[in-house]
C-alpha atoms as a PDB file:
ATOM      1  CA  MET A   1      52.310 -11.531   5.268  1.00  0.00           C
ATOM      2  CA  ALA A   2      54.918  -9.420   7.020  1.00  0.00           C
ATOM      3  CA  ALA A   3      55.320  -5.733   6.255  1.00  0.00           C
ATOM      4  CA  THR A   4      58.782  -5.081   4.779  1.00  0.00           C
ATOM      5  CA  THR A   5      60.206  -1.582   4.532  1.00  0.00           C
ATOM      6  CA  TYR A   6      63.741  -0.344   3.930  1.00  0.00           C
ATOM      7  CA  ARG A   7      65.713   2.873   3.770  1.00  0.00           C
ATOM      8  CA  ASP A   8      69.167   3.685   2.449  1.00  0.00           C
ATOM      9  CA  MET A   9      71.165   5.768   4.926  1.00  0.00           C
ATOM     10  CA  ASP A  10      74.207   8.001   4.582  1.00  0.00           C
ATOM     11  CA  CYS A  11      76.106   6.409   7.462  1.00  0.00           C
ATOM     12  CA  THR A  12      77.842   3.136   8.184  1.00  0.00           C
ATOM     13  CA  PRO A  13      76.134   0.006   9.516  1.00  0.00           C
ATOM     14  CA  GLY A  14      78.069   0.666  12.732  1.00  0.00           C
ATOM     15  CA  ASP A  15      76.472   4.102  13.050  1.00  0.00           C
ATOM     16  CA  VAL A  16      73.017   2.549  12.744  1.00  0.00           C
ATOM     17  CA  TRP A  17      73.946  -0.156  15.226  1.00  0.00           C
ATOM     18  CA  ASP A  18      75.094   2.442  17.757  1.00  0.00           C
ATOM     19  CA  VAL A  19      71.565   3.867  17.810  1.00  0.00           C
ATOM     20  CA  LEU A  20      69.905   0.440  18.007  1.00  0.00           C
ATOM     21  CA  ALA A  21      72.268  -0.639  20.795  1.00  0.00           C
ATOM     22  CA  ASP A  22      71.278   2.348  22.948  1.00  0.00           C
ATOM     23  CA  GLY A  23      67.924   1.259  24.331  1.00  0.00           C
ATOM     24  CA  TRP A  24      67.281   4.706  25.796  1.00  0.00           C
ATOM     25  CA  LEU A  25      66.962   6.028  22.216  1.00  0.00           C
ATOM     26  CA  TYR A  26      64.160   3.562  21.372  1.00  0.00           C
ATOM     27  CA  GLY A  27      61.457   6.118  22.142  1.00  0.00           C
ATOM     28  CA  LEU A  28      63.010   8.594  19.697  1.00  0.00           C
ATOM     29  CA  TRP A  29      62.738   6.408  16.630  1.00  0.00           C
ATOM     30  CA  VAL A  30      60.037   3.799  17.338  1.00  0.00           C
ATOM     31  CA  VAL A  31      56.635   5.177  16.386  1.00  0.00           C
ATOM     32  CA  GLY A  32      54.182   4.668  19.237  1.00  0.00           C
ATOM     33  CA  ALA A  33      56.702   4.378  22.069  1.00  0.00           C
ATOM     34  CA  SER A  34      55.938   7.437  24.152  1.00  0.00           C
ATOM     35  CA  ARG A  35      58.507   6.971  26.909  1.00  0.00           C
ATOM     36  CA  ILE A  36      61.224   4.610  28.081  1.00  0.00           C
ATOM     37  CA  ARG A  37      60.915   3.560  31.720  1.00  0.00           C
ATOM     38  CA  ASP A  38      63.970   1.325  31.966  1.00  0.00           C
ATOM     39  CA  VAL A  39      66.494  -0.556  29.820  1.00  0.00           C
ATOM     40  CA  ASP A  40      68.136  -3.773  30.970  1.00  0.00           C
ATOM     41  CA  ALA A  41      71.881  -3.295  31.453  1.00  0.00           C
ATOM     42  CA  SER A  42      72.560  -6.170  29.038  1.00  0.00           C
ATOM     43  CA  TRP A  43      70.616  -4.559  26.134  1.00  0.00           C
ATOM     44  CA  PRO A  44      70.728  -5.652  23.259  1.00  0.00           C
ATOM     45  CA  ALA A  45      71.776  -9.153  24.355  1.00  0.00           C
ATOM     46  CA  PRO A  46      69.209 -11.924  23.842  1.00  0.00           C
ATOM     47  CA  ASP A  47      66.460 -11.921  26.494  1.00  0.00           C
ATOM     48  CA  SER A  48      67.189  -8.316  27.505  1.00  0.00           C
ATOM     49  CA  ARG A  49      64.280  -5.881  27.557  1.00  0.00           C
ATOM     50  CA  ILE A  50      63.300  -2.283  27.100  1.00  0.00           C
ATOM     51  CA  HIS A  51      60.472  -1.233  29.396  1.00  0.00           C
ATOM     52  CA  HIS A  52      58.408   1.330  27.501  1.00  0.00           C
ATOM     53  CA  SER A  53      55.007   2.962  27.504  1.00  0.00           C
ATOM     54  CA  VAL A  54      52.602   3.282  24.607  1.00  0.00           C
ATOM     55  CA  GLY A  55      49.997   6.033  24.256  1.00  0.00           C
ATOM     56  CA  SER A  56      49.650   9.567  25.557  1.00  0.00           C
ATOM     57  CA  TRP A  57      49.331  10.686  29.137  1.00  0.00           C
ATOM     58  CA  PRO A  58      47.131   9.943  31.011  1.00  0.00           C
ATOM     59  CA  LEU A  59      46.213   6.952  28.822  1.00  0.00           C
ATOM     60  CA  LEU A  60      49.522   5.092  28.944  1.00  0.00           C
ATOM     61  CA  ILE A  61      50.044   1.351  28.746  1.00  0.00           C
ATOM     62  CA  ASN A  62      53.296  -0.009  30.160  1.00  0.00           C
ATOM     63  CA  ASP A  63      54.843  -2.853  28.213  1.00  0.00           C
ATOM     64  CA  THR A  64      58.155  -4.305  27.044  1.00  0.00           C
ATOM     65  CA  THR A  65      60.187  -5.160  23.978  1.00  0.00           C
ATOM     66  CA  SER A  66      62.628  -8.050  24.273  1.00  0.00           C
ATOM     67  CA  VAL A  67      65.555  -9.223  22.164  1.00  0.00           C
ATOM     68  CA  LEU A  68      65.159 -12.640  20.543  1.00  0.00           C
ATOM     69  CA  VAL A  69      68.353 -12.642  18.437  1.00  0.00           C
ATOM     70  CA  CYS A  70      71.206 -10.148  18.245  1.00  0.00           C
ATOM     71  CA  GLU A  71      73.945 -10.053  15.605  1.00  0.00           C
ATOM     72  CA  PRO A  72      75.834  -6.812  16.367  1.00  0.00           C
ATOM     73  CA  ALA A  73      75.956  -4.376  13.444  1.00  0.00           C
ATOM     74  CA  ARG A  74      73.957  -6.847  11.306  1.00  0.00           C
ATOM     75  CA  SER A  75      70.533  -7.631  12.740  1.00  0.00           C
ATOM     76  CA  LEU A  76      68.236  -7.455  15.719  1.00  0.00           C
ATOM     77  CA  ARG A  77      65.123  -9.605  16.122  1.00  0.00           C
ATOM     78  CA  LEU A  78      62.673  -8.267  18.692  1.00  0.00           C
ATOM     79  CA  ARG A  79      59.398  -9.267  20.308  1.00  0.00           C
ATOM     80  CA  ALA A  80      57.444  -6.043  20.791  1.00  0.00           C
ATOM     81  CA  ARG A  81      54.514  -6.107  23.185  1.00  0.00           C
ATOM     82  CA  ALA A  82      51.795  -3.478  22.848  1.00  0.00           C
ATOM     83  CA  TRP A  83      48.763  -4.872  24.598  1.00  0.00           C
ATOM     84  CA  PRO A  84      45.836  -4.771  24.179  1.00  0.00           C
ATOM     85  CA  SER A  85      46.630  -4.885  20.442  1.00  0.00           C
ATOM     86  CA  GLY A  86      49.015  -7.807  20.903  1.00  0.00           C
ATOM     87  CA  GLU A  87      52.606  -8.705  20.133  1.00  0.00           C
ATOM     88  CA  ALA A  88      54.727  -8.387  17.013  1.00  0.00           C
ATOM     89  CA  GLU A  89      58.002  -9.845  15.871  1.00  0.00           C
ATOM     90  CA  VAL A  90      60.293  -7.245  14.340  1.00  0.00           C
ATOM     91  CA  LEU A  91      63.453  -7.994  12.382  1.00  0.00           C
ATOM     92  CA  ILE A  92      65.842  -5.101  11.764  1.00  0.00           C
ATOM     93  CA  GLU A  93      68.586  -5.900   9.253  1.00  0.00           C
ATOM     94  CA  ILE A  94      71.547  -3.654   8.422  1.00  0.00           C
ATOM     95  CA  GLU A  95      73.562  -4.151   5.226  1.00  0.00           C
ATOM     96  CA  PRO A  96      76.539  -2.207   3.895  1.00  0.00           C
ATOM     97  CA  LEU A  97      75.601  -0.223   0.792  1.00  0.00           C
ATOM     98  CA  GLY A  98      78.551   1.574  -0.763  1.00  0.00           C
ATOM     99  CA  SER A  99      79.742   4.030   1.897  1.00  0.00           C
ATOM    100  CA  GLY A 100      76.343   3.865   3.613  1.00  0.00           C
ATOM    101  CA  ALA A 101      73.852   1.333   4.865  1.00  0.00           C
ATOM    102  CA  ARG A 102      70.525  -0.174   3.889  1.00  0.00           C
ATOM    103  CA  VAL A 103      68.266  -0.815   6.861  1.00  0.00           C
ATOM    104  CA  ARG A 104      65.285  -3.113   6.515  1.00  0.00           C
ATOM    105  CA  ILE A 105      62.419  -3.667   8.948  1.00  0.00           C
ATOM    106  CA  VAL A 106      60.249  -6.763   8.618  1.00  0.00           C
ATOM    107  CA  GLU A 107      57.329  -6.808  11.063  1.00  0.00           C
ATOM    108  CA  ASP A 108      54.264  -8.917  11.655  1.00  0.00           C
ATOM    109  CA  ALA A 109      51.799  -9.591  14.448  1.00  0.00           C
ATOM    110  CA  VAL A 110      52.377 -12.877  16.245  1.00  0.00           C
ATOM    111  CA  SER A 111      49.661 -12.856  18.923  1.00  0.00           C
ATOM    112  CA  GLY A 112      46.665 -10.978  20.238  1.00  0.00           C
ATOM    113  CA  PRO A 113      43.933  -9.110  18.379  1.00  0.00           C
ATOM    114  CA  GLY A 114      46.413  -7.733  15.819  1.00  0.00           C
ATOM    115  CA  LYS A 115      46.935 -11.274  14.533  1.00  0.00           C
ATOM    116  CA  LEU A 116      43.218 -11.434  13.636  1.00  0.00           C
ATOM    117  CA  VAL A 117      43.555  -8.600  11.098  1.00  0.00           C
ATOM    118  CA  PRO A 118      43.829 -10.063   7.567  1.00  0.00           C
ATOM    119  CA  PRO A 119      47.517 -10.182   6.533  1.00  0.00           C
ATOM    120  CA  PRO A 120      47.281  -7.781   3.541  1.00  0.00           C
ATOM    121  CA  LEU A 121      45.493  -5.181   5.682  1.00  0.00           C
ATOM    122  CA  ARG A 122      47.913  -5.744   8.565  1.00  0.00           C
ATOM    123  CA  SER A 123      50.864  -5.082   6.233  1.00  0.00           C
ATOM    124  CA  ALA A 124      49.207  -1.970   4.843  1.00  0.00           C
ATOM    125  CA  LEU A 125      48.741  -0.648   8.386  1.00  0.00           C
ATOM    126  CA  LEU A 126      52.306  -1.425   9.520  1.00  0.00           C
ATOM    127  CA  ARG A 127      54.153   0.006   6.514  1.00  0.00           C
ATOM    128  CA  PRO A 128      53.569   3.750   7.124  1.00  0.00           C
ATOM    129  CA  ARG A 129      54.588   3.340  10.761  1.00  0.00           C
ATOM    130  CA  ASN A 130      57.809   1.592   9.767  1.00  0.00           C
ATOM    131  CA  VAL A 131      58.565   4.138   7.032  1.00  0.00           C
ATOM    132  CA  GLU A 132      58.445   6.818   9.725  1.00  0.00           C
ATOM    133  CA  ALA A 133      60.481   4.686  12.156  1.00  0.00           C
ATOM    134  CA  LEU A 134      63.220   4.274   9.541  1.00  0.00           C
ATOM    135  CA  ARG A 135      63.147   8.001   8.806  1.00  0.00           C
ATOM    136  CA  ARG A 136      63.675   8.764  12.508  1.00  0.00           C
ATOM    137  CA  LEU A 137      66.381   6.107  12.845  1.00  0.00           C
ATOM    138  CA  SER A 138      68.101   7.596   9.807  1.00  0.00           C
ATOM    139  CA  TYR A 139      68.075  11.098  11.312  1.00  0.00           C
ATOM    140  CA  LEU A 140      69.672   9.817  14.524  1.00  0.00           C
ATOM    141  CA  ALA A 141      72.305   7.586  12.892  1.00  0.00           C
ATOM    142  CA  GLU A 142      73.263  10.080  10.180  1.00  0.00           C
ATOM    143  CA  ARG A 143      73.569  12.941  12.657  1.00  0.00           C
ATOM    144  CA  ARG A 144      75.755  10.887  14.968  1.00  0.00           C
ATOM    145  CA  ALA A 145      77.938   9.958  11.985  1.00  0.00           C
ATOM    146  CA  ALA A 146      78.170  13.589  10.905  1.00  0.00           C
ATOM    147  CA  ASP A 147      79.259  14.637  14.388  1.00  0.00           C
ATOM    148  CA  ARG A 148      82.270  12.299  14.401  1.00  0.00           C
ATOM    149  CA  PRO A 149      85.554  14.215  14.269  1.00  0.00           C
ATOM    150  CA  GLY A 150      87.014  14.412  10.776  1.00  0.00           C
ATOM    151  CA  ARG A 151      83.814  13.535   8.941  1.00  0.00           C
ATOM    152  CA  LEU A 152      82.257  16.009   6.576  1.00  0.00           C
ATOM    153  CA  ARG A 153      78.603  16.573   7.265  1.00  0.00           C
ATOM    154  CA  PRO A 154      76.495  14.861   4.576  1.00  0.00           C
ATOM    155  CA  ALA A 155      73.684  16.555   2.761  1.00  0.00           C
ATOM    156  CA  THR A 156      70.267  15.921   4.250  1.00  0.00           C
ATOM    157  CA  ASN A 157      69.041  12.475   3.247  1.00  0.00           C
ATOM    158  CA  THR A 158      66.163  13.119   0.903  1.00  0.00           C
ATOM    159  CA  ALA A 159      66.162   9.620  -0.530  1.00  0.00           C
ATOM    160  CA  PRO A 160      62.658   8.279  -0.916  1.00  0.00           C
ATOM    161  CA  ASP A 161      61.485   5.712   1.566  1.00  0.00           C
ATOM    162  CA  GLN A 162      61.302   2.266   0.054  1.00  0.00           C
ATOM    163  CA  ILE A 163      58.623  -0.336   0.534  1.00  0.00           C
ATOM    164  CA  ALA A 164      59.700  -3.792  -0.505  1.00  0.00           C
ATOM    165  CA  ALA A 165      57.268  -6.130  -2.177  1.00  0.00           C
ATOM    166  CA  ASP A 166      56.075  -8.902   0.093  1.00  0.00           C
END
């Protein structure tokens, strides 16, 4: 049972994609990524990787997230490694929604100890993390959109976070 969370954003799908396509921003919106050590030059092409660390200094674990499938401005499927807890597959989908975008994250453990957690509990644990990740992604994408020349700055997005039924 994958955890599914979405958020409506006051920016275009392209604005969201611009943030996702900049691997150096990963640590700003992904909850748990404490620093980015390197980003493959081909990011976000399939098989490219972000080299990140998880945890707080001095207890840092170096790991990677790799791209499985990339459809620019539409979706990004990732394999996120965070050992010793395991690996997860993360699907980020971007849909046009009026003048804005709806961004959905679907995540589930695929290997390691995290896979042993019962699916309903695993989903319950992943959802709050992904709600916060979408909030952070929204702040980055909406601010970048607001800073474009000729665009009026939108009101702060106070839309409630949405959790989709599994």
